[in-house]
Tab-separated table of N, CA and C in Angstrom:
chain	number	residue	atom	x	y	z
H	1	MET	N	1.295	-1.030	0.027
H	1	MET	CA	0.157	0.037	0.028
H	1	MET	C	0.865	1.145	0.166
H	2	THR	N	0.499	1.944	-1.268
H	2	THR	CA	1.295	3.572	-0.951
H	2	THR	C	0.149	4.672	-0.375
H	3	VAL	N	0.486	5.837	0.343
H	3	VAL	CA	0.091	6.998	0.752
H	3	VAL	C	0.732	8.464	-0.278
H	4	GLN	N	-0.039	9.078	-0.367
H	4	GLN	CA	-0.035	10.408	-1.204
H	4	GLN	C	-0.139	11.935	0.079
H	5	ILE	N	0.152	12.568	0.656
H	5	ILE	CA	0.132	14.249	0.681
H	5	ILE	C	-1.202	14.500	-0.228
H	6	GLY	N	-2.358	14.358	0.024
H	6	GLY	CA	-2.960	15.642	-0.638
H	6	GLY	C	-3.985	16.961	-0.364
H	7	ASN	N	-3.672	16.877	1.049
H	7	ASN	CA	-3.664	18.528	1.637
H	7	ASN	C	-2.643	18.664	2.395
H	8	VAL	N	-2.525	19.723	3.236
H	8	VAL	CA	-2.021	20.201	4.427
H	8	VAL	C	-2.505	21.595	4.963
H	9	CYS	N	-3.186	20.833	5.971
H	9	CYS	CA	-4.150	21.861	6.522
H	9	CYS	C	-3.197	22.841	8.015
H	10	VAL	N	-3.657	24.460	7.546
H	10	VAL	CA	-3.346	25.075	8.492
H	10	VAL	C	-4.111	25.654	9.692
H	11	ASP	N	-3.807	26.235	10.791
H	11	ASP	CA	-4.805	26.484	11.774
H	11	ASP	C	-4.477	28.014	11.525
H	12	THR	N	-6.104	28.516	11.901
H	12	THR	CA	-5.896	29.933	11.961
H	12	THR	C	-6.752	30.653	13.009
H	13	ASN	N	-6.753	31.648	13.270
H	13	ASN	CA	-8.099	32.302	14.506
H	13	ASN	C	-9.031	33.528	13.370
H	14	ASP	N	-8.474	33.496	12.389
H	14	ASP	CA	-9.525	34.344	11.238
H	14	ASP	C	-9.582	33.940	10.332
H	15	LEU	N	-10.753	32.799	9.662
H	15	LEU	CA	-10.831	32.448	8.515
H	15	LEU	C	-11.011	32.699	7.491
H	16	GLY	N	-11.499	34.559	7.143
H	16	GLY	CA	-12.143	35.149	6.415
H	16	GLY	C	-10.301	35.866	5.947
H	17	ARG	N	-10.111	36.167	6.607
H	17	ARG	CA	-8.218	37.053	6.542
H	17	ARG	C	-7.460	36.126	6.177
H	18	ALA	N	-7.450	34.806	6.621
H	18	ALA	CA	-6.419	34.099	6.145
H	18	ALA	C	-6.261	33.580	5.066
H	19	SER	N	-7.944	33.058	4.504
H	19	SER	CA	-7.997	32.308	3.342
H	19	SER	C	-7.580	34.168	2.243
H	20	ASP	N	-8.236	34.500	2.364
H	20	ASP	CA	-7.614	35.976	1.362
H	20	ASP	C	-5.851	35.879	1.223
H	21	PHE	N	-5.618	35.604	2.765
H	21	PHE	CA	-3.935	35.756	2.376
H	21	PHE	C	-3.702	34.819	1.378
H	22	TRP	N	-3.875	33.100	1.803
H	22	TRP	CA	-2.894	32.152	1.041
H	22	TRP	C	-3.752	31.989	-0.458
H	23	LYS	N	-5.026	32.471	-0.629
H	23	LYS	CA	-5.348	32.514	-1.735
H	23	LYS	C	-4.302	33.160	-2.924
H	24	ALA	N	-4.022	34.295	-2.301
H	24	ALA	CA	-2.951	35.270	-3.128
H	24	ALA	C	-1.793	35.049	-2.408
H	25	VAL	N	-1.066	33.882	-1.999
H	25	VAL	CA	0.016	33.562	-1.890
H	25	VAL	C	0.096	32.813	-3.299
H	26	THR	N	-0.919	32.179	-2.892
H	26	THR	CA	-0.853	30.066	-3.776
H	26	THR	C	-1.748	30.476	-5.190
H	27	GLY	N	-2.295	31.430	-5.139
H	27	GLY	CA	-3.126	31.165	-6.702
H	27	GLY	C	-4.469	30.113	-6.748
H	28	TYR	N	-4.118	29.335	-5.648
H	28	TYR	CA	-5.375	28.216	-6.036
H	28	TYR	C	-6.245	28.861	-5.844
H	29	SER	N	-7.845	28.191	-6.166
H	29	SER	CA	-8.958	28.682	-5.492
H	29	SER	C	-10.098	27.747	-4.538
H	30	VAL	N	-10.895	28.231	-4.134
H	30	VAL	CA	-11.330	27.532	-2.954
H	30	VAL	C	-12.498	26.225	-3.958
H	31	SER	N	-11.849	25.466	-3.581
H	31	SER	CA	-12.864	24.026	-4.011
H	31	SER	C	-14.228	23.845	-2.881
H	32	SER	N	-13.859	23.912	-1.675
H	32	SER	CA	-15.395	23.776	-0.666
H	32	SER	C	-14.728	24.762	0.784
H	33	SER	N	-15.973	25.195	1.717
H	33	SER	CA	-15.951	25.812	2.784
H	33	SER	C	-17.041	25.744	3.394
H	34	ASP	N	-16.915	26.003	4.812
H	34	ASP	CA	-17.841	26.057	5.661
H	34	ASP	C	-17.804	26.918	6.626
H	35	GLU	N	-18.338	27.299	7.397
H	35	GLU	CA	-17.536	27.965	9.287
H	35	GLU	C	-16.376	28.035	9.445
H	36	THR	N	-16.203	26.759	9.110
H	36	THR	CA	-14.867	26.653	10.136
H	36	THR	C	-13.885	25.993	9.291
H	37	THR	N	-14.003	25.967	7.858
H	37	THR	CA	-12.409	24.918	7.462
H	37	THR	C	-12.870	26.004	5.718
H	38	VAL	N	-11.608	26.190	5.035
H	38	VAL	CA	-12.247	26.444	3.705
H	38	VAL	C	-11.110	25.184	2.975
H	39	TYR	N	-10.963	24.835	2.077
H	39	TYR	CA	-10.245	23.838	1.365
H	39	TYR	C	-9.957	24.624	-0.106
H	40	PHE	N	-8.537	24.663	-0.694
H	40	PHE	CA	-8.038	25.444	-1.971
H	40	PHE	C	-6.890	24.381	-2.653
H	41	GLU	N	-7.256	24.149	-3.336
H	41	GLU	CA	-6.858	23.292	-4.624
H	41	GLU	C	-5.814	24.284	-5.565
H	42	ASP	N	-5.156	23.650	-6.474
H	42	ASP	CA	-4.221	24.015	-7.104
H	42	ASP	C	-4.925	23.862	-8.650
H	43	PRO	N	-5.475	25.243	-8.983
H	43	PRO	CA	-6.091	25.232	-10.397
H	43	PRO	C	-5.823	24.240	-11.441
H	44	ASP	N	-4.314	23.604	-11.335
H	44	ASP	CA	-4.032	22.898	-12.625
H	44	ASP	C	-4.231	21.500	-12.148
H	45	LYS	N	-4.966	21.335	-10.632
H	45	LYS	CA	-4.867	20.123	-10.036
H	45	LYS	C	-3.365	19.156	-10.237
H	46	LYS	N	-2.078	20.184	-10.049
H	46	LYS	CA	-0.679	19.272	-10.223
H	46	LYS	C	-0.423	19.382	-8.584
H	47	ALA	N	-0.544	20.053	-7.830
H	47	ALA	CA	0.026	20.498	-6.605
H	47	ALA	C	-0.866	20.001	-5.287
H	48	VAL	N	-0.634	20.018	-4.171
H	48	VAL	CA	-0.838	19.399	-3.217
H	48	VAL	C	-2.574	20.469	-2.620
H	49	GLY	N	-2.748	19.802	-2.114
H	49	GLY	CA	-4.264	21.208	-1.378
H	49	GLY	C	-3.650	21.794	-0.399
H	50	LEU	N	-4.270	22.696	-0.248
H	50	LEU	CA	-4.296	23.191	1.354
H	50	LEU	C	-5.010	23.343	1.547
H	51	SER	N	-5.434	23.465	3.190
H	51	SER	CA	-7.023	24.232	3.665
H	51	SER	C	-6.761	24.923	4.866
H	52	LEU	N	-7.670	25.543	5.837
H	52	LEU	CA	-7.330	26.357	6.789
H	52	LEU	C	-8.670	25.787	7.419
H	53	GLN	N	-8.089	25.805	8.880
H	53	GLN	CA	-9.003	25.094	9.857
H	53	GLN	C	-9.323	26.438	11.009
H	54	LEU	N	-10.302	27.083	11.408
H	54	LEU	CA	-10.382	27.361	12.476
H	54	LEU	C	-10.532	27.018	13.669
H	55	VAL	N	-9.372	27.920	14.538
H	55	VAL	CA	-9.187	27.335	15.861
H	55	VAL	C	-9.529	28.520	16.987
H	56	PRO	N	-9.481	28.088	17.923
H	56	PRO	CA	-9.671	29.202	19.181
H	56	PRO	C	-8.550	29.758	19.565
H	57	GLU	N	-7.482	28.675	19.858
H	57	GLU	CA	-6.408	28.868	20.572
H	57	GLU	C	-5.217	29.830	19.749
H	58	LYS	N	-4.566	30.526	20.118
H	58	LYS	CA	-3.462	31.407	18.764
H	58	LYS	C	-2.246	30.630	19.056
H	59	ARG	N	-1.039	30.737	18.456
H	59	ARG	CA	0.016	29.625	18.103
H	59	ARG	C	0.859	29.827	19.431
H	60	GLN	N	1.689	28.471	20.045
H	60	GLN	CA	2.583	29.157	20.528
H	60	GLN	C	3.619	28.040	19.812
H	61	GLY	N	4.947	28.565	20.560
H	61	GLY	CA	6.043	27.669	20.021
H	61	GLY	C	6.302	27.849	18.337
H	62	LYS	N	7.208	27.134	18.790
H	62	LYS	CA	7.422	26.367	17.482
H	62	LYS	C	6.681	25.817	16.376
H	63	ASN	N	6.422	26.189	15.293
H	63	ASN	CA	5.956	25.691	14.320
H	63	ASN	C	6.509	23.879	14.380
H	64	ARG	N	5.428	22.641	14.275
H	64	ARG	CA	6.082	21.497	14.159
H	64	ARG	C	6.330	20.885	12.487
H	65	LEU	N	5.284	21.505	11.770
H	65	LEU	CA	5.224	21.249	10.536
H	65	LEU	C	5.442	22.691	9.652
H	66	HIS	N	5.758	22.812	8.585
H	66	HIS	CA	6.247	24.212	7.629
H	66	HIS	C	5.761	23.460	6.296
H	67	LEU	N	5.372	25.123	5.537
H	67	LEU	CA	5.344	24.965	3.823
H	67	LEU	C	6.720	25.448	3.478
H	68	ASP	N	7.091	24.459	2.537
H	68	ASP	CA	8.177	25.090	1.494
H	68	ASP	C	7.305	26.002	0.209
H	69	PHE	N	7.647	27.194	-0.363
H	69	PHE	CA	7.494	27.065	-1.051
H	69	PHE	C	8.733	27.287	-2.220
H	70	PHE	N	8.525	27.025	-3.243
H	70	PHE	CA	9.789	27.133	-4.735
H	70	PHE	C	9.481	28.485	-5.291
H	71	THR	N	10.497	28.907	-5.869
H	71	THR	CA	10.322	30.110	-6.754
H	71	THR	C	10.776	29.935	-7.429
H	72	ASP	N	11.905	30.742	-8.737
H	72	ASP	CA	12.632	31.268	-9.725
H	72	ASP	C	13.208	32.917	-8.977
H	73	GLU	N	12.124	33.388	-8.340
H	73	GLU	CA	12.549	35.069	-8.190
H	73	GLU	C	12.474	35.305	-6.610
H	74	LEU	N	12.953	34.334	-5.903
H	74	LEU	CA	13.385	34.410	-4.838
H	74	LEU	C	12.806	35.817	-3.913
H	75	GLU	N	13.435	36.701	-4.221
H	75	GLU	CA	13.632	38.432	-3.440
H	75	GLU	C	12.340	39.104	-4.267
H	76	LYS	N	11.839	38.797	-4.718
H	76	LYS	CA	10.232	39.491	-5.501
H	76	LYS	C	9.535	38.587	-5.045
H	77	GLU	N	9.403	37.397	-5.087
H	77	GLU	CA	8.160	36.469	-4.214
H	77	GLU	C	7.858	37.172	-2.754
H	78	VAL	N	9.414	37.339	-2.315
H	78	VAL	CA	9.497	37.857	-0.788
H	78	VAL	C	8.749	38.582	-0.520
H	79	GLU	N	8.950	40.033	-1.568
H	79	GLU	CA	8.382	41.129	-1.027
H	79	GLU	C	7.051	41.207	-1.509
H	80	ARG	N	6.542	40.201	-2.766
H	80	ARG	CA	5.205	40.095	-3.144
H	80	ARG	C	4.401	39.645	-1.948
H	81	ILE	N	4.947	38.442	-1.272
H	81	ILE	CA	4.368	37.564	0.192
H	81	ILE	C	4.363	38.726	1.675
H	82	LYS	N	5.787	39.389	1.462
H	82	LYS	CA	5.644	40.084	2.581
H	82	LYS	C	4.225	41.395	2.284
H	83	GLY	N	4.181	42.045	1.002
H	83	GLY	CA	3.200	43.130	0.522
H	83	GLY	C	1.164	42.352	0.918
H	84	LEU	N	1.456	41.215	1.224
H	84	LEU	CA	0.268	40.861	1.362
H	84	LEU	C	0.445	40.437	2.965
H	85	GLY	N	0.682	40.513	3.914
H	85	GLY	CA	1.169	41.208	5.383
H	85	GLY	C	1.968	39.963	5.779
H	86	ALA	N	2.773	39.273	4.959
H	86	ALA	CA	3.385	38.201	6.137
H	86	ALA	C	4.755	38.784	6.575
H	87	THR	N	5.102	38.581	7.751
H	87	THR	CA	6.472	38.932	8.435
H	87	THR	C	7.765	38.468	7.862
H	88	GLU	N	8.626	38.937	7.889
H	88	GLU	CA	10.247	38.230	7.659
H	88	GLU	C	10.322	37.823	8.795
H	89	VAL	N	11.177	36.603	9.694
H	89	VAL	CA	11.647	36.122	10.292
H	89	VAL	C	13.190	35.917	10.026
H	90	ALA	N	13.238	35.706	9.249
H	90	ALA	CA	14.963	35.187	9.103
H	90	ALA	C	15.303	35.149	7.714
H	91	LYS	N	16.680	35.212	7.200
H	91	LYS	CA	16.667	35.461	5.694
H	91	LYS	C	18.104	34.546	5.685
H	92	TYR	N	18.527	33.815	4.895
H	92	TYR	CA	19.401	32.966	4.753
H	92	TYR	C	19.853	32.856	3.128
H	93	ASP	N	20.752	32.652	2.773
H	93	ASP	CA	21.016	32.025	1.518
H	93	ASP	C	20.547	30.691	0.756
H	94	GLY	N	19.261	31.836	0.511
H	94	GLY	CA	18.494	30.521	-0.811
H	94	GLY	C	16.876	29.967	0.081
H	95	TRP	N	16.878	31.235	0.728
H	95	TRP	CA	15.529	31.066	1.745
H	95	TRP	C	14.889	32.097	2.558
H	96	VAL	N	13.958	32.089	2.768
H	96	VAL	CA	13.649	33.222	3.615
H	96	VAL	C	12.601	32.657	4.352
H	97	VAL	N	12.278	33.019	5.910
H	97	VAL	CA	11.459	32.524	6.364
H	97	VAL	C	10.301	33.378	6.949
H	98	LEU	N	9.488	33.654	6.542
H	98	LEU	CA	8.181	34.171	6.879
H	98	LEU	C	7.176	33.616	7.711
H	99	ASN	N	6.840	34.478	8.598
H	99	ASN	CA	4.913	34.318	9.406
H	99	ASN	C	4.049	34.495	8.531
H	100	ASP	N	2.807	33.692	8.784
H	100	ASP	CA	1.380	34.426	7.849
H	100	ASP	C	0.723	34.666	8.992
H	101	LEU	N	-0.707	35.759	8.419
H	101	LEU	CA	-1.305	36.308	9.279
H	101	LEU	C	-1.625	36.281	10.584
H	102	ASP	N	-1.261	34.977	10.782
H	102	ASP	CA	-1.317	34.020	12.095
H	102	ASP	C	-0.363	33.600	13.411
H	103	GLY	N	1.086	34.199	12.403
H	103	GLY	CA	2.225	34.106	12.965
H	103	GLY	C	2.410	32.473	12.582
H	104	ASN	N	2.590	31.547	11.876
H	104	ASN	CA	2.302	29.934	11.276
H	104	ASN	C	3.792	30.744	10.097
H	105	GLU	N	5.005	29.613	10.982
H	105	GLU	CA	6.222	30.153	9.943
H	105	GLU	C	5.997	29.243	8.341
H	106	PHE	N	6.849	29.755	7.525
H	106	PHE	CA	6.807	29.000	6.576
H	106	PHE	C	7.933	29.655	5.360
H	107	CYS	N	7.846	29.032	4.294
H	107	CYS	CA	10.028	29.077	3.821
H	107	CYS	C	9.666	29.656	2.373
H	108	VAL	N	10.254	30.504	1.917
H	108	VAL	CA	10.014	30.583	0.405
H	108	VAL	C	11.471	30.200	-0.165
H	109	CYS	N	11.488	29.211	-0.993
H	109	CYS	CA	13.114	28.826	-1.324
H	109	CYS	C	13.632	29.308	-2.682
H	110	ALA	N	14.590	29.236	-3.306
H	110	ALA	CA	15.165	29.613	-4.019
H	110	ALA	C	14.640	28.122	-5.149
H	111	SER	N	14.266	28.022	-6.022
H	111	SER	CA	14.562	26.911	-7.060
H	111	SER	C	15.198	26.407	-7.721
């Protein structure tokens, strides 16, 4: 038996605001939603899905899992995503660590 990752879920305290942010970051479209969850899919249906789950608690401590995004235009994409509300945590040779609107860390990496 084999398995594959079909979706990665991110916790949020503000579903509407986080939905707007991640939709703009990824270019994904909403495939379904309700009052506590939004599911996004790659319009080309080639990449893993992303979902947001409304939770009451704030993020505490270090992420146990984070997303890595790859791009041919690292500096340009980092600036674009920061313009959407992300904040820079750290910068390394070849990747930048950012926080989303809920403080969840993710990386933007040079491909």
